Tab-separated table of C-alpha atoms in Angstrom:
chain	number	residue	atom	x	y	z
A	53	UNK	CA	-12.730	94.152	109.650
A	54	UNK	CA	-16.358	94.497	110.734
A	55	UNK	CA	-16.848	96.586	113.889
A	56	UNK	CA	-20.030	97.667	115.649
A	57	UNK	CA	-20.770	99.453	118.931
A	58	UNK	CA	-24.268	99.248	120.448
A	59	UNK	CA	-25.121	101.688	123.233
A	60	UNK	CA	-28.072	102.509	125.465
A	61	UNK	CA	-28.875	105.018	128.197
A	62	UNK	CA	-28.228	104.127	131.824
A	63	UNK	CA	-31.924	103.478	132.552
A	64	UNK	CA	-31.793	100.440	130.269
A	65	UNK	CA	-28.344	99.223	131.275
A	66	UNK	CA	-29.724	95.824	132.297
A	67	UNK	CA	-30.363	94.870	128.677
A	68	UNK	CA	-26.676	95.262	127.781
A	69	UNK	CA	-25.705	92.473	130.170
A	70	UNK	CA	-28.220	90.166	128.482
A	71	UNK	CA	-27.002	91.158	125.018
A	72	UNK	CA	-23.353	90.607	125.953
A	73	UNK	CA	-23.947	87.190	127.527
A	74	UNK	CA	-26.265	86.131	124.736
A	75	UNK	CA	-23.752	87.044	121.998
A	76	UNK	CA	-20.686	85.391	123.541
A	77	UNK	CA	-21.147	82.052	121.759
A	78	UNK	CA	-21.823	83.651	118.352
A	79	UNK	CA	-18.759	85.892	118.679
A	80	UNK	CA	-16.580	82.898	119.540
A	81	UNK	CA	-17.869	81.027	116.487
A	82	UNK	CA	-16.919	84.042	114.369
A	83	UNK	CA	-13.435	84.203	115.958
A	84	UNK	CA	-14.303	87.741	116.952
A	85	UNK	CA	-14.093	89.885	120.064
A	86	UNK	CA	-16.779	91.423	122.255
A	87	UNK	CA	-16.424	94.042	125.001
A	88	UNK	CA	-18.945	95.491	127.445
A	89	UNK	CA	-18.508	98.995	128.884
A	90	UNK	CA	-20.588	100.045	131.894
A	91	UNK	CA	-18.399	102.952	133.036
A	92	UNK	CA	-19.697	105.760	130.832
A	93	UNK	CA	-23.116	107.472	131.076
A	94	UNK	CA	-24.172	105.244	128.180
A	95	UNK	CA	-23.595	101.517	128.532
A	96	UNK	CA	-22.317	99.744	125.450
A	97	UNK	CA	-21.410	96.432	123.860
A	98	UNK	CA	-18.820	96.498	121.086
A	99	UNK	CA	-18.005	93.579	118.829
A	100	UNK	CA	-15.741	92.923	115.873
A	101	UNK	CA	-14.804	90.135	113.485
A	102	UNK	CA	-13.255	89.627	110.054
A	103	UNK	CA	-15.466	90.686	107.153
A	104	UNK	CA	-15.968	87.117	105.916
A	105	UNK	CA	-17.480	86.169	109.323
A	106	UNK	CA	-19.812	89.171	109.411
A	107	UNK	CA	-23.068	87.677	108.109
A	108	UNK	CA	-23.516	84.826	110.625
A	109	UNK	CA	-22.660	87.244	113.422
A	110	UNK	CA	-25.267	89.751	112.240
A	111	UNK	CA	-27.932	87.050	112.021
A	112	UNK	CA	-27.316	86.171	115.674
A	113	UNK	CA	-27.130	89.844	116.642
A	114	UNK	CA	-30.457	90.659	114.979
A	115	UNK	CA	-32.142	87.826	116.852
A	116	UNK	CA	-30.668	88.889	120.200
A	117	UNK	CA	-31.448	92.575	119.694
A	118	UNK	CA	-35.037	91.663	118.824
A	119	UNK	CA	-35.198	89.646	122.042
A	120	UNK	CA	-33.795	92.593	124.018
A	121	UNK	CA	-36.452	94.954	122.677
A	122	UNK	CA	-39.265	92.506	123.437
A	123	UNK	CA	-37.953	91.338	126.808
A	124	UNK	CA	-36.730	94.669	128.166
A	125	UNK	CA	-38.302	97.618	126.394
A	126	UNK	CA	-41.705	95.999	125.922
A	127	UNK	CA	-41.799	94.815	129.534
A	128	UNK	CA	-41.141	98.330	130.843
A	129	UNK	CA	-43.721	99.740	128.422
A	130	UNK	CA	-46.380	97.290	129.633
A	131	UNK	CA	-45.665	97.996	133.285
A	132	UNK	CA	-45.845	101.750	132.719
A	133	UNK	CA	-48.929	101.880	130.527
A	134	UNK	CA	-51.252	99.142	131.782
A	135	UNK	CA	-53.431	99.682	134.844
A	136	UNK	CA	-53.341	96.112	136.109
A	137	UNK	CA	-53.820	95.380	139.844
A	138	UNK	CA	-50.465	94.886	141.563
A	139	UNK	CA	-51.714	93.513	144.877
A	140	UNK	CA	-50.465	89.974	144.291
A	141	UNK	CA	-46.858	90.074	142.952
A	142	UNK	CA	-46.956	86.483	141.690
A	143	UNK	CA	-50.138	87.059	139.679
A	144	UNK	CA	-49.067	90.503	138.466
A	145	UNK	CA	-45.647	89.369	137.225
A	146	UNK	CA	-47.146	86.304	135.552
A	147	UNK	CA	-49.837	88.324	133.778
A	148	UNK	CA	-47.502	91.092	132.579
A	149	UNK	CA	-45.083	88.472	131.239
A	150	UNK	CA	-47.920	86.659	129.495
A	151	UNK	CA	-48.825	89.943	127.788
A	152	UNK	CA	-45.167	90.293	126.837
A	153	UNK	CA	-45.081	86.874	125.151
A	154	UNK	CA	-48.362	87.503	123.312
A	155	UNK	CA	-47.426	88.016	119.620
A	156	UNK	CA	-43.751	87.886	120.628
A	157	UNK	CA	-42.574	86.463	117.294
A	158	UNK	CA	-44.526	89.089	115.386
A	159	UNK	CA	-42.933	91.795	117.540
A	160	UNK	CA	-39.487	90.378	116.851
A	161	UNK	CA	-40.128	90.365	113.120
A	162	UNK	CA	-41.010	94.068	113.213
A	163	UNK	CA	-37.847	94.874	115.171
A	164	UNK	CA	-35.661	92.818	112.819
A	165	UNK	CA	-37.198	94.494	109.782
A	166	UNK	CA	-36.382	97.962	111.097
A	167	UNK	CA	-32.822	97.205	112.250
A	168	UNK	CA	-29.902	98.529	110.232
A	169	UNK	CA	-26.198	98.453	110.995
A	170	UNK	CA	-23.467	101.047	110.537
A	171	UNK	CA	-20.538	101.361	112.909
A	172	UNK	CA	-22.750	102.468	115.818
A	173	UNK	CA	-26.283	101.710	116.948
A	174	UNK	CA	-28.097	103.690	119.640
A	175	UNK	CA	-30.599	101.120	120.901
A	176	UNK	CA	-32.820	103.603	122.722
A	177	UNK	CA	-32.733	105.954	119.730
A	178	UNK	CA	-33.705	103.075	117.461
A	179	UNK	CA	-36.549	102.181	119.831
A	180	UNK	CA	-37.831	105.770	120.096
A	181	UNK	CA	-37.696	106.711	116.424
A	182	UNK	CA	-38.153	103.535	114.383
A	183	UNK	CA	-40.577	101.458	116.454
A	184	UNK	CA	-43.550	103.814	116.760
A	185	UNK	CA	-45.822	101.326	114.973
A	186	UNK	CA	-44.874	98.637	117.466
A	187	UNK	CA	-45.455	100.877	120.476
A	188	UNK	CA	-48.914	101.783	119.179
A	189	UNK	CA	-49.806	98.092	119.044
A	190	UNK	CA	-48.483	97.614	122.564
A	191	UNK	CA	-50.575	100.590	123.659
A	192	UNK	CA	-53.689	98.832	122.371
A	193	UNK	CA	-52.730	95.709	124.336
A	194	UNK	CA	-52.359	97.847	127.476
A	195	UNK	CA	-55.743	99.448	126.839
A	196	UNK	CA	-57.482	96.081	126.539
A	197	UNK	CA	-55.751	94.791	129.659
A	198	UNK	CA	-56.707	97.896	131.623
A	199	UNK	CA	-60.338	97.768	130.473
A	200	UNK	CA	-60.590	94.174	131.704
A	201	UNK	CA	-58.568	94.677	134.881
A	202	UNK	CA	-61.587	93.854	137.041
A	203	UNK	CA	-61.590	90.262	135.790
A	204	UNK	CA	-58.022	89.841	137.019
A	205	UNK	CA	-59.148	90.188	140.623
A	206	UNK	CA	-61.210	86.999	140.419
A	207	UNK	CA	-59.180	83.738	140.518
A	208	UNK	CA	-61.265	81.864	137.926
A	209	UNK	CA	-61.346	84.562	135.273
A	210	UNK	CA	-57.699	85.498	135.945
A	211	UNK	CA	-56.564	81.896	135.461
A	212	UNK	CA	-58.665	81.499	132.319
A	213	UNK	CA	-57.222	84.634	130.704
A	214	UNK	CA	-53.681	83.745	131.743
A	215	UNK	CA	-54.106	80.232	130.328
A	216	UNK	CA	-55.221	81.688	126.995
A	217	UNK	CA	-52.205	84.026	126.803
A	218	UNK	CA	-49.725	81.336	127.829
A	219	UNK	CA	-51.220	78.825	125.403
A	220	UNK	CA	-50.918	81.255	122.488
A	221	UNK	CA	-47.155	81.731	122.930
A	222	UNK	CA	-44.746	79.868	120.663
A	223	UNK	CA	-42.620	77.312	122.487
A	224	UNK	CA	-38.947	78.251	122.780
A	225	UNK	CA	-37.688	75.016	124.316
A	226	UNK	CA	-38.856	71.388	124.378
A	227	UNK	CA	-38.441	70.594	128.066
A	228	UNK	CA	-37.594	72.420	131.289
A	229	UNK	CA	-37.144	71.161	134.840
A	230	UNK	CA	-37.406	73.530	137.808
A	231	UNK	CA	-36.284	72.861	141.373
A	232	UNK	CA	-36.031	75.259	144.294
A	233	UNK	CA	-32.861	75.442	146.374
A	234	UNK	CA	-32.990	77.950	149.188
A	235	UNK	CA	-34.575	81.167	147.941
A	236	UNK	CA	-33.860	80.538	144.261
A	237	UNK	CA	-34.918	78.177	141.496
A	238	UNK	CA	-32.582	76.164	139.296
A	239	UNK	CA	-33.602	75.444	135.712
A	240	UNK	CA	-32.467	72.494	133.599
A	241	UNK	CA	-33.060	71.479	129.992
A	242	UNK	CA	-34.380	68.142	128.718
A	243	UNK	CA	-30.940	66.550	129.155
A	244	UNK	CA	-30.783	67.639	132.800
A	245	UNK	CA	-28.122	70.235	131.968
A	246	UNK	CA	-28.247	73.742	133.496
A	247	UNK	CA	-30.243	75.991	131.209
A	248	UNK	CA	-28.285	78.516	129.145
A	249	UNK	CA	-30.178	81.450	130.617
A	250	UNK	CA	-28.163	84.112	128.817
A	251	UNK	CA	-28.951	82.693	125.392
A	252	UNK	CA	-32.642	82.431	126.314
A	253	UNK	CA	-32.791	85.836	128.033
A	254	UNK	CA	-33.851	84.462	131.392
A	255	UNK	CA	-32.792	86.051	134.681
A	256	UNK	CA	-29.885	84.510	136.575
A	257	UNK	CA	-31.627	84.637	139.965
A	258	UNK	CA	-35.207	83.351	139.912
A	259	UNK	CA	-37.414	83.696	142.994
A	260	UNK	CA	-41.018	82.869	143.879
A	261	UNK	CA	-42.094	86.142	142.257
A	262	UNK	CA	-40.213	85.492	139.006
A	263	UNK	CA	-40.405	81.718	138.463
A	264	UNK	CA	-43.702	81.917	136.575
A	265	UNK	CA	-42.487	84.791	134.341
A	266	UNK	CA	-39.347	82.754	133.557
A	267	UNK	CA	-41.408	79.699	132.604
A	268	UNK	CA	-43.856	81.796	130.596
A	269	UNK	CA	-41.001	83.343	128.626
A	270	UNK	CA	-39.572	79.907	127.875
A	271	UNK	CA	-42.975	78.376	126.984
A	272	UNK	CA	-41.701	74.771	127.314
A	273	UNK	CA	-43.600	71.938	125.670
A	274	UNK	CA	-42.991	69.832	128.776
A	275	UNK	CA	-42.448	71.160	132.302
A	276	UNK	CA	-41.139	69.112	135.226
A	277	UNK	CA	-41.603	70.995	138.486
A	278	UNK	CA	-40.432	69.892	141.929
A	279	UNK	CA	-42.850	71.199	144.521
A	280	UNK	CA	-40.535	71.173	147.566
A	281	UNK	CA	-40.310	74.752	148.885
A	282	UNK	CA	-42.651	76.250	146.285
A	283	UNK	CA	-45.693	78.224	147.501
A	284	UNK	CA	-49.129	76.693	146.946
A	285	UNK	CA	-50.297	79.518	144.675
A	286	UNK	CA	-47.459	78.800	142.239
A	287	UNK	CA	-48.282	75.082	142.182
A	288	UNK	CA	-51.948	75.938	141.583
A	289	UNK	CA	-51.139	78.171	138.623
A	290	UNK	CA	-48.712	75.680	137.086
A	291	UNK	CA	-51.328	72.917	137.260
A	292	UNK	CA	-53.965	75.140	135.673
A	293	UNK	CA	-51.741	76.780	133.063
A	294	UNK	CA	-49.854	73.740	131.778
A	295	UNK	CA	-52.258	70.875	132.510
A	296	UNK	CA	-51.018	67.582	131.042
A	297	UNK	CA	-47.817	69.283	129.870
A	298	UNK	CA	-46.640	69.637	133.484
A	299	UNK	CA	-45.365	66.924	135.787
A	300	UNK	CA	-45.220	67.948	139.444
A	301	UNK	CA	-43.259	65.858	141.934
């Protein structure tokens, strides 16, 4: 029987929910079990399966853990270490997320290369002691962003830089549709089915401040966006960032 417990400190508890939800399908395919514990000072996800189902489960786990490091730990690192103007929440969240997706696949490869599995894995310990090279690269990204922070206060130069970052990200999904209902946005795939947000590490509740970060993380090849209820600044950025790849109704 293969068994593994992954834990993290309370400050990063949010990433355990994403890991648990993202691994549910892979654990079911392996006829295994998965449990999340949020009661102790350290939050954890434990999973188990028969030894002959171990390898496919570990392949999925490595991919999801790499996503967790990039989506959670890198995001917090960028917010802490870059001196980017925060006056406009929509612009700030979009830009920080665009930095996050820049070289995302390369980041994930580094994380996957350093991962190793025993019976327990301390995710924050792994991050602190085995990913120093990655954090140094992120520090350089923060330095460049901070040195050019003045350009972010001008709409034209901000949009141009954001377009470059968004355009350099690898697409994670072919098509996405977004529609606003009340205060939140609903996301659908190319078959008009609700998006599997857990598997794609996208927040469950998406607002005006987080719709652009969600779309930037997904990097769809084709975006269908329904304008009803969406602020003008979001429509402006979508038109300028996605161009002919976006249909706005």
